Tab-separated table of C-alpha atoms in Angstrom:
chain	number	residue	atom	x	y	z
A	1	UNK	CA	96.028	116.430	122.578
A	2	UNK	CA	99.807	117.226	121.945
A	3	UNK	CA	100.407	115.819	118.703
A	4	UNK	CA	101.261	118.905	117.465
A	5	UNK	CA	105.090	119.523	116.305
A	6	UNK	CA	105.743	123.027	115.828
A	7	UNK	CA	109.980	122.546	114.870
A	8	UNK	CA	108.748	119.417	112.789
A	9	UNK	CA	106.436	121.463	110.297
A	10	UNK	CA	109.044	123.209	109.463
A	11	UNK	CA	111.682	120.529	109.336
A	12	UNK	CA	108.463	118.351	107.325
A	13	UNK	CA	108.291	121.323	104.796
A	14	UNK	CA	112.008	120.854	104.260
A	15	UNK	CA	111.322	117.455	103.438
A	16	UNK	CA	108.958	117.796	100.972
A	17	UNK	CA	110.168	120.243	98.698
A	18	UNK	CA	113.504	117.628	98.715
A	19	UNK	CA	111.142	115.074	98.060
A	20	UNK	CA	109.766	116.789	95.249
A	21	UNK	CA	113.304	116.823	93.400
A	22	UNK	CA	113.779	112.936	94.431
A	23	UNK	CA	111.350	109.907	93.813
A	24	UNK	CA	107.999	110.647	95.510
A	25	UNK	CA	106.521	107.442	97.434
A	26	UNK	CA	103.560	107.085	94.656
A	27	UNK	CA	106.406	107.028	92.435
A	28	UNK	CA	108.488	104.355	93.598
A	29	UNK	CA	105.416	102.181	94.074
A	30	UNK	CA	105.254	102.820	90.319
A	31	UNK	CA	108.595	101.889	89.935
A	32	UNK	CA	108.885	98.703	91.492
A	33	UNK	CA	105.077	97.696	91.013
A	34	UNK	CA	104.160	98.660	87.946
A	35	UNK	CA	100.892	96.367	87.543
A	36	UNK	CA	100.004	96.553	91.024
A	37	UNK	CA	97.123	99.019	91.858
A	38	UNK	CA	97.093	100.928	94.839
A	39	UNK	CA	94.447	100.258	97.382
A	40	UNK	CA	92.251	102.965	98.569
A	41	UNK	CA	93.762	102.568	102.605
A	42	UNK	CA	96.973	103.080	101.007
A	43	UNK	CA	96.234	106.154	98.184
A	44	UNK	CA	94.356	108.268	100.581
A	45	UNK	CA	97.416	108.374	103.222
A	46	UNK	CA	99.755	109.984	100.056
A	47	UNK	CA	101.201	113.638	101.314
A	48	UNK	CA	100.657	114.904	98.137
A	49	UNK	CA	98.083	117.726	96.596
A	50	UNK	CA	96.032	114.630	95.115
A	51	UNK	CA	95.267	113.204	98.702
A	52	UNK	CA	94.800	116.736	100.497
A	53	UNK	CA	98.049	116.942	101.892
A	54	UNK	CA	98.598	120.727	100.540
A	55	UNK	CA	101.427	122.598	102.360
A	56	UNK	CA	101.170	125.700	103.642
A	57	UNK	CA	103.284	126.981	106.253
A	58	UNK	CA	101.333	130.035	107.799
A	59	UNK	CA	98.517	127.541	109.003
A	60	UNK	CA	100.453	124.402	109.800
A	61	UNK	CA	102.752	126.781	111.997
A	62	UNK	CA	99.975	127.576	114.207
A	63	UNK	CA	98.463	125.084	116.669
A	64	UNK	CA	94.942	123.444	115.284
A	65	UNK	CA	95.272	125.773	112.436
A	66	UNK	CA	93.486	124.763	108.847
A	67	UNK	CA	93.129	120.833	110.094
A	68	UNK	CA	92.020	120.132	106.704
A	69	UNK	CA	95.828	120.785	105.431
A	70	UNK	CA	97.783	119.965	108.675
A	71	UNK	CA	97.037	116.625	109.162
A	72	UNK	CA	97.991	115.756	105.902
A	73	UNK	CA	101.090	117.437	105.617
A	74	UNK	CA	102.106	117.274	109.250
A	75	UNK	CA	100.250	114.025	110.593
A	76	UNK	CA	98.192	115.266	112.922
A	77	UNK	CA	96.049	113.526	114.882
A	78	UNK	CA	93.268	116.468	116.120
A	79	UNK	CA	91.682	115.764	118.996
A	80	UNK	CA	88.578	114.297	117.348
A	81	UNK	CA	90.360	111.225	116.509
A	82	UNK	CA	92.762	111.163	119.649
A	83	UNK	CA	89.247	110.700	121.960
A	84	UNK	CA	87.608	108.647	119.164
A	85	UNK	CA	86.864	104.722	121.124
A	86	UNK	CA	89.051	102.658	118.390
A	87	UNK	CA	91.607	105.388	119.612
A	88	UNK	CA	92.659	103.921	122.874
A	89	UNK	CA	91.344	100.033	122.842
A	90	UNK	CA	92.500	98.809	119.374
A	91	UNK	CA	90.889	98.574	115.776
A	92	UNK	CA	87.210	98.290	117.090
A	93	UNK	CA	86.310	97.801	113.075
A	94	UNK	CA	83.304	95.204	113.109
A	95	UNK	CA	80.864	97.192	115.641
A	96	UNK	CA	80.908	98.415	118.834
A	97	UNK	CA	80.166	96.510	122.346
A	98	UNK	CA	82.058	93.362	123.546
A	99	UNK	CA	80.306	90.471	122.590
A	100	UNK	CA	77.921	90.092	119.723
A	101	UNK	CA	76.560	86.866	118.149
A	102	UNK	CA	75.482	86.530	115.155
A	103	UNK	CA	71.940	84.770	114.643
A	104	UNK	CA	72.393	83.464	111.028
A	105	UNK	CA	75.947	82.125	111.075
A	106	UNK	CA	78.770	81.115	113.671
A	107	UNK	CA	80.077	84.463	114.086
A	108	UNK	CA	81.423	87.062	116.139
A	109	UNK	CA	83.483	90.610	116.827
A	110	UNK	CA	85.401	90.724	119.778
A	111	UNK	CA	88.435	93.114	120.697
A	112	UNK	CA	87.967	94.481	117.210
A	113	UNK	CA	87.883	91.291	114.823
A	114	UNK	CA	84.849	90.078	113.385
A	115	UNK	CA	85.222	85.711	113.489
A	116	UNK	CA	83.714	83.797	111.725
A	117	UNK	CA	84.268	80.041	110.329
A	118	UNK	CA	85.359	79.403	107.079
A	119	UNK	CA	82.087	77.263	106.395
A	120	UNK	CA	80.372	80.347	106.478
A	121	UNK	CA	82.229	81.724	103.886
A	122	UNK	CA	80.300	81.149	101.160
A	123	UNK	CA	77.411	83.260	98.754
A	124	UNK	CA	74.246	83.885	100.280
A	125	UNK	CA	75.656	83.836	103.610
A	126	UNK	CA	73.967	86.862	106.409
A	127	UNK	CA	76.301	88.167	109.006
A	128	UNK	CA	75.236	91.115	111.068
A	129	UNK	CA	78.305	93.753	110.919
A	130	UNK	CA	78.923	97.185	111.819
A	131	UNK	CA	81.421	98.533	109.113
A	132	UNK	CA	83.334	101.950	109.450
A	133	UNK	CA	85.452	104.530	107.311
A	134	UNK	CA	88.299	104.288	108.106
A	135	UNK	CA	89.406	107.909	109.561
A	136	UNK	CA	93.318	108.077	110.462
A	137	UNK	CA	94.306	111.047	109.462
A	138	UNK	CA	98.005	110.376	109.511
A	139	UNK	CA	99.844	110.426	106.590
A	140	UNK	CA	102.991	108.343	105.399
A	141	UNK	CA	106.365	110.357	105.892
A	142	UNK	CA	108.842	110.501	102.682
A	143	UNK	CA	111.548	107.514	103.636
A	144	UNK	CA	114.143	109.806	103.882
A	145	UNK	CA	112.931	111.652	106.624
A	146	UNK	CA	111.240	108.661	108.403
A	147	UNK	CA	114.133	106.526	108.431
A	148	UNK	CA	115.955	110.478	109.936
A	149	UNK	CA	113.655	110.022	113.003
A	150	UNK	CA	114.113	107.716	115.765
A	151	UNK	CA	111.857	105.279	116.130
A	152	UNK	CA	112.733	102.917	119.839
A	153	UNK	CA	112.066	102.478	123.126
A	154	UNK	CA	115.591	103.482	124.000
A	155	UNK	CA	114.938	106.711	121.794
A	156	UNK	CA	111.156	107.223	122.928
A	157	UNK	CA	112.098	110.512	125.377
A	158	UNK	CA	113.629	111.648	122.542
A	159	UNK	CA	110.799	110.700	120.336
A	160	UNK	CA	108.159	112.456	122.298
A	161	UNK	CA	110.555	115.953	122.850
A	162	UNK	CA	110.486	115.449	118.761
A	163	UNK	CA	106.565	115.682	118.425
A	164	UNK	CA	106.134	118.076	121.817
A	165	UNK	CA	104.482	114.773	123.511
A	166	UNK	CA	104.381	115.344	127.423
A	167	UNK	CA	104.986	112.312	129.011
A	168	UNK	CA	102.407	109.887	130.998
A	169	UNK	CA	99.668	111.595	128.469
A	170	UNK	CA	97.303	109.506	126.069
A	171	UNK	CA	99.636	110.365	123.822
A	172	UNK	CA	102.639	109.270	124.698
A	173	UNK	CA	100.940	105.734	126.080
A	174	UNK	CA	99.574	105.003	122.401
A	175	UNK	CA	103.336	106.169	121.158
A	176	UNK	CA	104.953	104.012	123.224
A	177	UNK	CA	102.544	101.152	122.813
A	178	UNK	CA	102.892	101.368	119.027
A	179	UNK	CA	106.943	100.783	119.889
A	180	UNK	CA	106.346	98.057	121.901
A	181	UNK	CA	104.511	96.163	120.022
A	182	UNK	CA	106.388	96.738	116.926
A	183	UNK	CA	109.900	95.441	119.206
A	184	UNK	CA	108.431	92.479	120.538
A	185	UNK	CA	109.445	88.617	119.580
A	186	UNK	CA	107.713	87.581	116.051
A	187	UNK	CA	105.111	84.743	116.451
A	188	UNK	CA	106.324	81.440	115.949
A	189	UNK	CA	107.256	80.647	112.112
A	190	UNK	CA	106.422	84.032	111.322
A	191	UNK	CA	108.324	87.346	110.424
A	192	UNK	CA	107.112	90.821	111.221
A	193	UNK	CA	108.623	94.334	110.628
A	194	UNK	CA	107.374	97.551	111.180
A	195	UNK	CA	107.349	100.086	107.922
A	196	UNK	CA	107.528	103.617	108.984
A	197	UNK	CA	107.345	104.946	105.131
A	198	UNK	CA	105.614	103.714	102.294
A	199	UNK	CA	108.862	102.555	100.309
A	200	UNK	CA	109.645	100.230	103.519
A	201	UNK	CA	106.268	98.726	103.183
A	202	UNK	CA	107.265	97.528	99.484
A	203	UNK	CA	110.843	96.763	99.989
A	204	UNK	CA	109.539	93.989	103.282
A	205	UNK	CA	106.596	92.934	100.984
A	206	UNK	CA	108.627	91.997	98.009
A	207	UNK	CA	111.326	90.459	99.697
A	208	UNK	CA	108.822	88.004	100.957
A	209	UNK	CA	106.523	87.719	97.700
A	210	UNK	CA	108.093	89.073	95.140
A	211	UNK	CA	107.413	91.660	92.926
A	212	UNK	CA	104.399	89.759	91.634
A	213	UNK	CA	102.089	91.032	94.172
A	214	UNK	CA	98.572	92.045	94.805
A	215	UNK	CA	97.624	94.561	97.282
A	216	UNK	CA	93.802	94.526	98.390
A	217	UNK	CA	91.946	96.391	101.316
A	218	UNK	CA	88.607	96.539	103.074
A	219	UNK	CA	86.971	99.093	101.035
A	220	UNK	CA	83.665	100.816	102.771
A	221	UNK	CA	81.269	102.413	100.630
A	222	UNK	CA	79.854	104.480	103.470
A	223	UNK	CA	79.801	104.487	107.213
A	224	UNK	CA	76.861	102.297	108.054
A	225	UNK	CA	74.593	100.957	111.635
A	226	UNK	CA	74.633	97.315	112.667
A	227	UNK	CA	72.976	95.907	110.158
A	228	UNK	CA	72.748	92.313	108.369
A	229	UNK	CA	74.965	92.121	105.304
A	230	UNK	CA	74.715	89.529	102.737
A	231	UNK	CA	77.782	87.633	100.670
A	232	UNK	CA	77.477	88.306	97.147
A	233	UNK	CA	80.616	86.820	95.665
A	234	UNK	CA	83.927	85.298	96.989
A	235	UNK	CA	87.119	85.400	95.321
A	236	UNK	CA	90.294	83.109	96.312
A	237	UNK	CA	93.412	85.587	96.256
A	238	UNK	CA	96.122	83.120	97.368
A	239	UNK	CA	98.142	81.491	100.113
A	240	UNK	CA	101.303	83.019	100.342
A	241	UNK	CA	100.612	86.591	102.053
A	242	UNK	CA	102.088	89.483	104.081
A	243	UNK	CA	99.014	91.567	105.832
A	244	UNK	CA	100.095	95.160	107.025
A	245	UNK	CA	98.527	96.886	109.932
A	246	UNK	CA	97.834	100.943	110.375
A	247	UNK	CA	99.388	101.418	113.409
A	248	UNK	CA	98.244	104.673	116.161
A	249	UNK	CA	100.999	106.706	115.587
A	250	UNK	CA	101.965	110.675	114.938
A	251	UNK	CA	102.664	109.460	111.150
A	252	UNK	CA	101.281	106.085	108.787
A	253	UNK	CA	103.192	103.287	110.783
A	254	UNK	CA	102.805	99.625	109.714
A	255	UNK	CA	102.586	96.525	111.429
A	256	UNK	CA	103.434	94.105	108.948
A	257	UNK	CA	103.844	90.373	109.128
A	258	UNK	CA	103.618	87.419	106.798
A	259	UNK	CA	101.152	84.682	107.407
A	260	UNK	CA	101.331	81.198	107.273
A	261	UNK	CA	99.046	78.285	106.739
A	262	UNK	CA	96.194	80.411	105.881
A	263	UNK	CA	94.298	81.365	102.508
A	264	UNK	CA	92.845	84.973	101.405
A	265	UNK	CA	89.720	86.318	99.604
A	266	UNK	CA	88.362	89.060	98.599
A	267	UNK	CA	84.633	89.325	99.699
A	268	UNK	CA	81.584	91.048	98.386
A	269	UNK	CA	79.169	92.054	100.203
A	270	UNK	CA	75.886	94.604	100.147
A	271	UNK	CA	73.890	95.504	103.165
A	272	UNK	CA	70.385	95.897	104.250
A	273	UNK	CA	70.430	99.625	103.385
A	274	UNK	CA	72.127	98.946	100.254
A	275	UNK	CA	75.494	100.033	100.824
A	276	UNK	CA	78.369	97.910	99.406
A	277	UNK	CA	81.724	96.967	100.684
A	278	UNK	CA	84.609	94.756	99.281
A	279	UNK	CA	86.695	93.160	102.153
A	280	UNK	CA	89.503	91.547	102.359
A	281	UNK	CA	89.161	87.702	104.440
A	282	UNK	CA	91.886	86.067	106.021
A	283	UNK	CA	91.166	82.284	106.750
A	284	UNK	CA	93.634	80.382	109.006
A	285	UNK	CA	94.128	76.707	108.277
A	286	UNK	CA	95.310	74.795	111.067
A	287	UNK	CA	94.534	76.473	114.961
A	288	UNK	CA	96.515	73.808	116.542
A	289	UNK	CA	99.199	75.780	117.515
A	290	UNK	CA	96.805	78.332	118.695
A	291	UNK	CA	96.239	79.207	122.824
A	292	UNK	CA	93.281	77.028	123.752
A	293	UNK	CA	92.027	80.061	125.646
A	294	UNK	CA	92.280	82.719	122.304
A	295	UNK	CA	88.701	84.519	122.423
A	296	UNK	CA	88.119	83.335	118.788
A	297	UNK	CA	87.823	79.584	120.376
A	298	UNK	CA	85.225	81.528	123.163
A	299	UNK	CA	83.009	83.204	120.691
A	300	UNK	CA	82.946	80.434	118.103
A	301	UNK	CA	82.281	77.677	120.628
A	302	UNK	CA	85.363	75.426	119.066
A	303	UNK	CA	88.631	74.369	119.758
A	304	UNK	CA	91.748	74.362	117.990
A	305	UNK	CA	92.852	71.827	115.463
A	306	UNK	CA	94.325	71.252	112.021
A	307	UNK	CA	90.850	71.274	111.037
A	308	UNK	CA	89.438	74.219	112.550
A	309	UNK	CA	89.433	76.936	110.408
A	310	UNK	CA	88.795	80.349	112.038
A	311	UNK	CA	88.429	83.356	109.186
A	312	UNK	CA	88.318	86.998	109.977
A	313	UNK	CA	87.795	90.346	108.044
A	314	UNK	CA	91.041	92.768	107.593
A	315	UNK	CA	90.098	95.439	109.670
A	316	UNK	CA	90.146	99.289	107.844
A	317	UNK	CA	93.205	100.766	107.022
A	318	UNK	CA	95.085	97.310	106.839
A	319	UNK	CA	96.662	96.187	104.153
A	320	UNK	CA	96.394	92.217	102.196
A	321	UNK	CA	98.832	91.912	99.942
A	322	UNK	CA	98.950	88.564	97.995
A	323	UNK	CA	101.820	87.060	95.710
């Protein structure tokens, strides 16, 4: 796999020690969200000592050197991950396989997103899920040298001579797919953009919200089998909301988007084995609008309306946040 940039560890090394003298991305997040804690998905993808990302030159300048370093501080994606299955087809979060039903409630992960009905959203509720640490390795970039790097389809030959991608690899098809999808239309009543640095995440977030915000993630204890997992509590985090994607990229690129006619919740939930996991729940309100034909209508055996409501866990990595 090519995502290895030997002229960008250097020029990344630059970066950081310039960094150091500015306002670090933890720091700004400080700054303008002071009584916002920062989720897990977000904390562990810091370049900074405290999340791994320790620089050292000697290693990083060699190919595959001291991964445990590199991917941090260059974002690296090793081979491991590049041939991983979520790799190629999506965020394949909520199990494995196409089609799986769930016996004890209307339910259902397809293409990566577990349905489910908002009726079933409620304590005591058993859904049989297959949850998974989330393992991008790919940190954010420090804004100044993210917003220094092109990022088009125009630019993309320029893009992949940047990060030594040879074209028509694996590589370069989830680069340019990332692009793509970041350049195409917005939904209908619906605004997306695509944060390529921490500080862009906040600046889009707030400009929709506010600086009022809550920011809440899927957090997995541990990796864990299909098993049956049981609601323990449900808490209503609002209606107004932005959710932020981890996009497949050589560094943390967001997919971001507000949402509307839809309500969040934060979701408790413990497993057969024991293992417990917090997840974020999105819950949209009205389908009417939706394509008669969207899988979620296939799996769940309904049809869209203003009162079908079709819910869905935030896949790992993503982002909720919540004015």
């Amino acid at each position: 796999m090519e995502f290895i940039l030997f002229r960008f560890f250097a020029l990344l090394s630059v970066a950081f020690i310039v960094s150091n003298a500015a306002v670090s991305s933890e720091d700004y997040w400080k700054s303008v969200l002071p009584n916002t804690p920062m989720p897990k998905s977000i904390s562990e993808l810091l370049p900074s000592p405290a999340a791994g990302g320790v620089i050292d030159k000697v290693s990083c300048d060699k190919p595959y050197g001291d991964k445990k370093y590199c991917a941090f501080a260059a974002g690296v994606i090793t081979d491991r991950y590049a041939q991983n299955a979520d790799y190629g087809s999506g965020n394949t979060d909520y199990g494995s396989g196409n089609k799986r039903y769930d016996s004890s409630a209307s339910s259902s992960k397809i293409d990566g997103v577990f349905y489910f009905l908002q009726k079933d959203l409620q304590q005591g509720t058993n859904m049989n899920i297959h949850f998974t640490k989330f393992t991008t390795p790919t940190p954010f970039m420090p804004r100044n040298l993210a917003d220094s790097i092109p990022f088009s389809s125009k630019k993309l030959p320029e893009i992949l001579i940047k990060f030594s991608v040879k074209q028509n690899t694996l590589a370069s098809k989830i680069m340019k797919r990332t692009v793509d999808e970041c350049e195409a239309p917005a939904n209908k009543g619906e605004e997306k953009y695509c944060a390529t640095s921490l500080e862009n995440m906040i600046d889009f977030t707030t400009s929709k919200l506010g600086k009022k915000v809550s920011a809440v993630s899927t957090d997995v204890e541990k990796e864990s089998k299909l098993q049956k997992y049981t609601i323990l509590g449900i808490k209503k985090l609002g209606e107004k909301t932005v959710v932020c994607h981890k996009e497949n990229y050589a560094y943390a690129v967001f997919y971001c988007h507000n949402l509307n006619n839809v309500e969040a919740f934060a979701v408790s939930l413990v497993g057969n084995d024991g293992s417990k996991t917090r997840a974020a729940v999105i819950c949209h309100l009205n389908t009417s609008s939706w394509n008669p034909k969207h899988i979620a209508f296939q799996v769940l055996h309904v049809k869209p309306g203003s009162s079908v409501s079709v819910c869905h866990f935030l896949e790992r990595g993503s982002v909720l946040w919540v004015s």
